CSV table of C-alpha atoms and ligand atoms in Angstrom, one decimal:
chain,number,residue,atom,x,y,z
H,1,MET,CA,13.2,-18.7,-5.6
H,2,THR,CA,10.0,-16.7,-5.9
H,3,ALA,CA,10.1,-13.1,-7.1
H,4,PRO,CA,10.1,-10.5,-4.4
H,5,PRO,CA,6.7,-8.9,-3.8
H,6,ALA,CA,5.8,-5.7,-5.6
H,7,ILE,CA,4.6,-4.3,-2.3
H,8,ARG,CA,5.8,-5.3,1.2
H,9,VAL,CA,4.3,-3.6,4.2
H,10,GLN,CA,5.6,-4.5,7.7
H,11,GLY,CA,4.5,-3.2,11.1
H,12,LEU,CA,3.0,0.0,9.6
H,13,GLU,CA,1.7,2.4,12.3
H,14,LYS,CA,0.1,5.8,11.8
H,15,SER,CA,-1.7,8.1,14.2
H,16,TYR,CA,-3.4,11.4,13.6
H,17,LYS,CA,-2.9,13.2,17.0
H,18,THR,CA,-4.5,10.8,19.4
H,19,LEU,CA,-6.3,8.7,16.8
H,20,ASN,CA,-4.3,5.5,16.2
H,21,VAL,CA,-5.4,4.6,12.7
H,22,LEU,CA,-2.8,2.0,11.7
H,23,ARG,CA,-1.5,-0.2,14.6
H,24,GLY,CA,0.8,-2.6,12.9
H,25,VAL,CA,-0.3,-3.3,9.3
H,26,ASP,CA,1.5,-6.2,7.5
H,27,PHE,CA,0.9,-7.5,4.0
H,28,ASP,CA,2.6,-8.4,0.7
H,29,VAL,CA,1.3,-8.0,-2.8
H,30,ALA,CA,2.7,-10.3,-5.5
H,31,ARG,CA,3.9,-8.8,-8.8
H,32,GLY,CA,1.2,-8.7,-11.4
H,33,SER,CA,-1.6,-9.5,-9.0
H,34,ILE,CA,-4.7,-7.6,-7.9
H,35,PHE,CA,-4.9,-7.0,-4.1
H,36,ALA,CA,-8.0,-5.6,-2.5
H,37,LEU,CA,-7.9,-3.7,0.7
H,38,LEU,CA,-11.3,-3.8,2.3
H,39,GLY,CA,-12.5,-1.9,5.3
H,40,SER,CA,-15.3,0.2,6.7
H,41,ASN,CA,-15.3,4.0,6.4
H,42,GLY,CA,-12.4,5.4,8.4
H,43,ALA,CA,-10.6,2.1,8.7
H,44,GLY,CA,-7.5,3.6,7.3
H,45,LYS,CA,-7.4,2.4,3.6
H,46,THR,CA,-6.6,5.8,2.2
H,47,THR,CA,-4.0,6.3,4.9
H,48,VAL,CA,-2.2,3.1,3.8
H,49,VAL,CA,-2.4,4.2,0.1
H,50,LYS,CA,-1.0,7.6,1.0
H,51,ILE,CA,1.9,6.1,2.8
H,52,LEU,CA,2.7,3.7,0.0
H,53,SER,CA,2.5,6.5,-2.6
H,54,THR,CA,4.9,8.7,-0.4
H,55,LEU,CA,2.2,11.4,0.3
H,56,LEU,CA,2.3,10.7,4.0
H,57,LYS,CA,4.9,9.4,6.4
H,58,ALA,CA,4.3,6.5,8.7
H,59,ASP,CA,5.1,6.7,12.4
H,60,ALA,CA,6.6,3.2,12.5
H,61,GLY,CA,7.1,0.2,10.3
H,62,THR,CA,8.4,-0.2,6.8
H,63,ALA,CA,7.0,-0.2,3.3
H,64,ASP,CA,8.7,-1.2,0.1
H,65,VAL,CA,7.1,-0.6,-3.3
H,66,ASN,CA,8.8,-2.1,-6.4
H,67,GLY,CA,11.8,-2.9,-4.2
H,68,PHE,CA,12.2,0.7,-3.0
H,69,ASP,CA,11.7,2.0,0.5
H,70,VAL,CA,8.9,4.6,0.7
H,71,THR,CA,10.9,6.8,3.1
H,72,GLY,CA,14.5,6.4,2.0
H,73,GLN,CA,13.9,6.0,-1.8
H,74,ALA,CA,10.7,8.1,-2.2
H,75,ALA,CA,11.7,9.4,-5.7
H,76,ASN,CA,12.2,5.8,-7.0
H,77,VAL,CA,8.9,4.8,-5.5
H,78,ARG,CA,7.2,7.8,-7.2
H,79,GLU,CA,8.7,6.7,-10.6
H,80,SER,CA,7.3,3.2,-10.0
H,81,ILE,CA,3.7,4.0,-9.3
H,82,SER,CA,0.6,5.9,-10.2
H,83,LEU,CA,-2.2,6.8,-8.0
H,84,THR,CA,-5.8,7.3,-9.0
H,85,GLY,CA,-7.8,8.8,-6.2
H,86,GLN,CA,-11.5,8.9,-5.8
H,87,PHE,CA,-11.9,12.2,-7.7
H,88,ALA,CA,-10.9,12.0,-11.3
H,89,ALA,CA,-8.0,14.2,-12.3
H,90,VAL,CA,-9.2,14.7,-15.9
H,91,ASP,CA,-9.6,18.1,-17.4
H,92,ASP,CA,-13.2,18.6,-18.6
H,93,ILE,CA,-12.4,21.2,-21.2
H,94,LEU,CA,-9.9,19.0,-23.1
H,95,SER,CA,-10.7,15.9,-25.1
H,96,GLY,CA,-9.8,12.5,-23.9
H,97,ARG,CA,-6.9,12.4,-26.2
H,98,GLU,CA,-5.7,15.9,-25.2
H,99,ASN,CA,-5.7,14.8,-21.6
H,100,LEU,CA,-3.5,11.8,-22.3
H,101,VAL,CA,-1.1,13.8,-24.5
H,102,LEU,CA,-0.8,16.4,-21.8
H,103,VAL,CA,0.2,13.8,-19.2
H,104,ALA,CA,2.7,12.2,-21.6
H,105,ARG,CA,4.2,15.7,-22.3
H,106,LEU,CA,4.4,16.5,-18.6
H,107,ARG,CA,6.3,13.2,-18.1
H,108,HIS,CA,8.7,14.1,-20.9
H,109,LEU,CA,7.9,11.0,-22.9
H,110,GLN,CA,8.7,10.4,-26.5
H,111,GLY,CA,5.8,10.2,-28.9
H,112,PRO,CA,3.0,11.5,-26.7
H,113,GLY,CA,0.4,11.1,-29.5
H,114,GLU,CA,1.2,7.5,-30.0
H,115,ILE,CA,1.1,6.8,-26.3
H,116,ALA,CA,-2.3,8.5,-26.1
H,117,ASP,CA,-3.7,6.5,-29.1
H,118,GLU,CA,-2.5,3.2,-27.7
H,119,LEU,CA,-4.2,3.9,-24.3
H,120,LEU,CA,-7.4,5.1,-25.9
H,121,ALA,CA,-7.6,1.9,-27.8
H,122,ARG,CA,-6.8,-0.2,-24.7
H,123,PHE,CA,-9.6,1.5,-22.7
H,124,SER,CA,-12.2,1.5,-25.6
H,125,LEU,CA,-12.1,5.3,-25.9
H,126,THR,CA,-11.0,5.6,-29.4
H,127,ASP,CA,-14.4,6.6,-30.7
H,128,ALA,CA,-14.7,9.3,-28.0
H,129,ALA,CA,-11.1,10.4,-28.3
H,130,ALA,CA,-11.7,13.8,-29.8
H,131,ARG,CA,-14.8,14.7,-27.7
H,132,ARG,CA,-14.6,17.0,-24.7
H,133,VAL,CA,-14.4,15.0,-21.5
H,134,SER,CA,-17.4,17.0,-20.2
H,135,THR,CA,-19.5,14.9,-22.5
H,136,TYR,CA,-18.2,11.6,-21.1
H,137,SER,CA,-20.2,9.2,-18.8
H,138,GLY,CA,-18.9,8.5,-15.3
H,139,GLY,CA,-17.5,5.2,-16.5
H,140,MET,CA,-15.7,6.7,-19.4
H,141,ARG,CA,-14.2,9.4,-17.2
H,142,ARG,CA,-12.9,6.9,-14.7
H,143,ARG,CA,-11.5,4.8,-17.5
H,144,LEU,CA,-9.7,7.8,-18.9
H,145,ASP,CA,-8.4,8.6,-15.4
H,146,ILE,CA,-7.0,5.1,-15.1
H,147,ALA,CA,-5.5,5.4,-18.6
H,148,MET,CA,-3.9,8.7,-17.6
H,149,SER,CA,-2.3,7.0,-14.6
H,150,LEU,CA,-0.8,4.4,-16.9
H,151,VAL,CA,1.1,6.9,-19.1
H,152,GLY,CA,4.7,5.8,-18.8
H,153,ASN,CA,3.8,2.2,-17.7
H,154,PRO,CA,4.3,2.3,-14.0
H,155,PRO,CA,4.7,-1.2,-12.7
H,156,VAL,CA,2.5,-0.6,-9.6
H,157,ILE,CA,-0.8,1.2,-9.5
H,158,PHE,CA,-3.0,2.3,-6.6
H,159,LEU,CA,-6.7,2.7,-7.1
H,160,ASP,CA,-8.4,4.3,-4.2
H,161,GLU,CA,-12.1,3.3,-4.5
H,162,PRO,CA,-12.0,3.2,-8.3
H,163,THR,CA,-15.8,2.7,-8.8
H,164,THR,CA,-17.3,4.8,-6.1
H,165,GLY,CA,-20.2,6.8,-7.6
H,166,LEU,CA,-20.4,4.8,-10.8
H,167,ASP,CA,-23.5,3.0,-12.0
H,168,PRO,CA,-23.4,-0.8,-12.5
H,169,GLU,CA,-22.4,-0.4,-16.2
H,170,GLY,CA,-19.6,2.0,-15.4
H,171,ARG,CA,-18.3,-0.3,-12.7
H,172,LEU,CA,-18.2,-3.2,-15.2
H,173,GLU,CA,-16.2,-1.0,-17.6
H,174,VAL,CA,-13.7,-0.1,-14.9
H,175,TRP,CA,-13.5,-3.8,-13.7
H,176,GLN,CA,-12.6,-4.8,-17.3
H,177,ALA,CA,-9.9,-2.1,-17.5
H,178,VAL,CA,-8.4,-3.3,-14.2
H,179,ARG,CA,-8.4,-6.9,-15.3
H,180,GLU,CA,-6.6,-5.9,-18.4
H,181,LEU,CA,-4.0,-4.1,-16.4
H,182,ALA,CA,-3.2,-7.1,-14.3
H,183,GLY,CA,-3.2,-9.3,-17.3
H,184,GLN,CA,-0.3,-7.2,-18.7
H,185,GLY,CA,1.7,-7.6,-15.6
H,186,THR,CA,0.9,-4.4,-13.7
H,187,THR,CA,0.5,-4.9,-9.9
H,188,VAL,CA,-2.8,-3.3,-8.7
H,189,LEU,CA,-3.7,-2.4,-5.1
H,190,LEU,CA,-7.2,-1.2,-4.9
H,191,THR,CA,-9.3,-0.2,-1.9
H,192,THR,CA,-13.0,-0.7,-1.9
H,193,GLN,CA,-16.0,-0.8,0.3
H,194,HIS,CA,-17.8,-2.8,-2.4
H,195,LEU,CA,-17.4,-6.4,-1.5
H,196,ASP,CA,-18.6,-7.6,-4.8
H,197,GLU,CA,-15.8,-5.6,-6.4
H,198,ALA,CA,-13.2,-7.5,-4.4
H,199,GLU,CA,-14.9,-10.7,-5.2
H,200,GLN,CA,-14.9,-10.0,-8.9
H,201,LEU,CA,-11.4,-8.6,-9.2
H,202,ALA,CA,-9.0,-9.5,-6.5
H,203,ASP,CA,-6.5,-12.4,-6.4
H,204,ARG,CA,-6.1,-11.7,-2.7
H,205,ILE,CA,-8.3,-9.8,-0.3
H,206,ALA,CA,-7.3,-8.2,3.0
H,207,ILE,CA,-9.6,-6.7,5.6
H,208,LEU,CA,-8.3,-3.7,7.6
H,209,HIS,CA,-10.1,-3.4,10.9
H,210,GLU,CA,-9.2,-1.4,14.0
H,211,GLY,CA,-5.7,-0.7,12.7
H,212,ARG,CA,-4.7,-4.2,11.6
H,213,ILE,CA,-5.2,-6.7,8.8
H,214,ILE,CA,-7.5,-9.2,10.4
H,215,VAL,CA,-7.6,-11.5,7.5
H,216,ASN,CA,-5.7,-11.9,4.2
H,217,GLY,CA,-6.3,-14.6,1.7
H,218,THR,CA,-8.0,-15.6,-1.5
H,219,LEU,CA,-11.7,-15.4,-1.8
H,220,ALA,CA,-11.9,-19.2,-1.4
H,221,GLU,CA,-9.8,-19.0,1.8
H,222,LEU,CA,-11.9,-16.2,3.2
H,223,LYS,CA,-15.1,-18.1,2.5
H,224,GLN,CA,-13.7,-21.1,4.3
H,225,LEU,CA,-13.6,-19.0,7.5
H,226,LEU,CA,-17.3,-19.4,7.8
H,227,PRO,CA,-18.9,-22.8,7.5
H,228,PRO,CA,-21.4,-23.1,4.7
H,229,ALA,CA,-24.9,-22.5,6.0
H,230,GLU,CA,-27.2,-25.4,5.7
H,231,LEU,CA,-30.8,-24.7,4.6
H,232,GLU,CA,-32.9,-27.8,4.5
H,233,TYR,CA,-31.1,-29.8,1.8
H,234,VAL,CA,-29.5,-26.9,0.0
H,235,GLU,CA,-26.0,-25.9,0.9
H,236,LYS,CA,-25.4,-22.2,0.7
H,237,GLN,CA,-21.9,-20.8,0.4
H,238,PRO,CA,-21.3,-17.6,2.4
H,239,THR,CA,-20.8,-14.5,0.3
H,240,LEU,CA,-17.8,-12.3,0.9
H,241,GLU,CA,-20.2,-9.8,2.4
H,242,GLU,CA,-21.3,-12.3,5.1
H,243,VAL,CA,-17.7,-13.2,5.8
H,244,PHE,CA,-16.8,-9.5,6.2
H,245,LEU,CA,-19.7,-8.7,8.4
H,246,ALA,CA,-19.1,-11.7,10.6
H,247,LEU,CA,-15.5,-10.8,11.1
H,248,VAL,CA,-15.9,-7.0,11.4
H,249,GLY,CA,-19.1,-7.2,13.3
H,250,ALA,CA,-17.7,-9.7,15.8
H,251,ARG,CA,-14.9,-7.4,16.7
H,252,LYS,CA,-16.9,-4.2,16.7
H,253,ASP,CA,-19.5,-5.5,19.1
H,254,THR,CA,-18.3,-3.6,22.1
H,255,THR,CA,-21.2,-1.1,22.3
H,256,PRO,CA,-24.0,-2.0,24.7
H,257,ARG,CA,-26.9,-3.4,22.7
H,258,GLU,CA,-29.4,-0.7,23.8
H,259,ALA,CA,-27.0,2.0,22.6
H,260,ARG,CA,-26.8,0.7,19.0
O,301,LIG,N1,-5.3,14.4,7.9
O,301,LIG,C1,-6.0,13.8,8.9
O,301,LIG,N2,-6.1,14.4,10.1
O,301,LIG,C2,-6.8,13.8,11.1
O,301,LIG,N3,-7.5,12.6,10.9
O,301,LIG,C3,-7.4,12.0,9.7
O,301,LIG,C4,-6.7,12.6,8.6
O,301,LIG,N4,-6.8,11.8,7.6
O,301,LIG,C5,-7.6,10.7,8.0
O,301,LIG,N5,-8.0,10.9,9.3
O,301,LIG,C6,-8.8,10.0,10.0
O,301,LIG,O1,-8.2,8.7,10.0
O,301,LIG,C7,-9.1,7.7,9.9
O,301,LIG,C8,-8.8,6.8,8.7
O,301,LIG,O2,-9.0,7.6,7.5
O,301,LIG,P1,-8.8,7.0,6.0
O,301,LIG,O3,-9.2,8.1,5.1
O,301,LIG,O4,-7.5,6.4,5.9
O,301,LIG,O5,-10.0,5.9,6.0
O,301,LIG,P2,-10.6,5.1,4.8
O,301,LIG,O6,-10.5,3.6,5.2
O,301,LIG,O7,-9.9,5.5,3.6
O,301,LIG,O8,-12.1,5.6,4.9
O,301,LIG,P3,-13.2,5.7,3.6
O,301,LIG,O9,-13.7,4.4,3.4
O,301,LIG,O10,-14.2,6.6,4.3
O,301,LIG,O11,-12.5,6.4,2.5
O,301,LIG,C9,-10.5,8.3,9.8
O,301,LIG,O12,-11.0,8.3,11.1
O,301,LIG,C10,-10.2,9.7,9.4
O,301,LIG,O13,-11.1,10.6,9.9
O,302,LIG,MG1,-10.6,6.3,1.8
């Protein structure tokens, strides 16, 4: 018997008035794995994350997180997750450590100082712990934001575009933090428009397009969807970006050529 998935989504539908954003979304995320949800702007990635984190109700379908139904057991789901949105929730005036202690206090945890110190060490922020967050780099802030979302050790975390707006170094720092999370058994669902991010981090990658998951597999499986391009005698493997554009482009191609 395999363990039940950390996240199970079946037949999820959501419309905003007449806009049918999700039209039957299905996927599972295995415990302790990193799952990347890819899609163009407006594909519905944030909508999926909001439904899974109980901020929004689906019109149809079911979603379980950590074994709890997002509609019927919303409180259990909320206790099982943390959500890091695109805009960091850190307080600029406080130090990194103070931010963490504050969250631990708000969650009524024992030993907030120790919890803060452990997370600061885990995210390489010990040296900057006492400094005001206003002096942090973008990467440090985002790392602190992820650290704050881990106070209380939620088994499932949602990262909605965790590296948008970061420079390459900041992205590497966040990637490292995310890898460590999964290494410790946390399940991570991240959304991204950066295909290299999915290539770097994800155990499985799903592409959300026109309301449905059009592919879901490992990077190797996705790459096999396109034959390797042959260039003289050199074989070139397609990048995930080429796979993405071939799949999404092929389905988007409904506009007359002259109108594009
Ligand atoms: N509250 C809302 N009311 C009306 N339309 C909405 C609402 N929230 C989202 N939408 C629309 O639903 C679609 C999906 O939005 P969503 O934010 O889920 O996309 P996304 O994949 O996260 O996009 P991005 O990559 O830009 O973050 C978009 O067309 C968006 O304009
Ligand atoms: Mg979004």
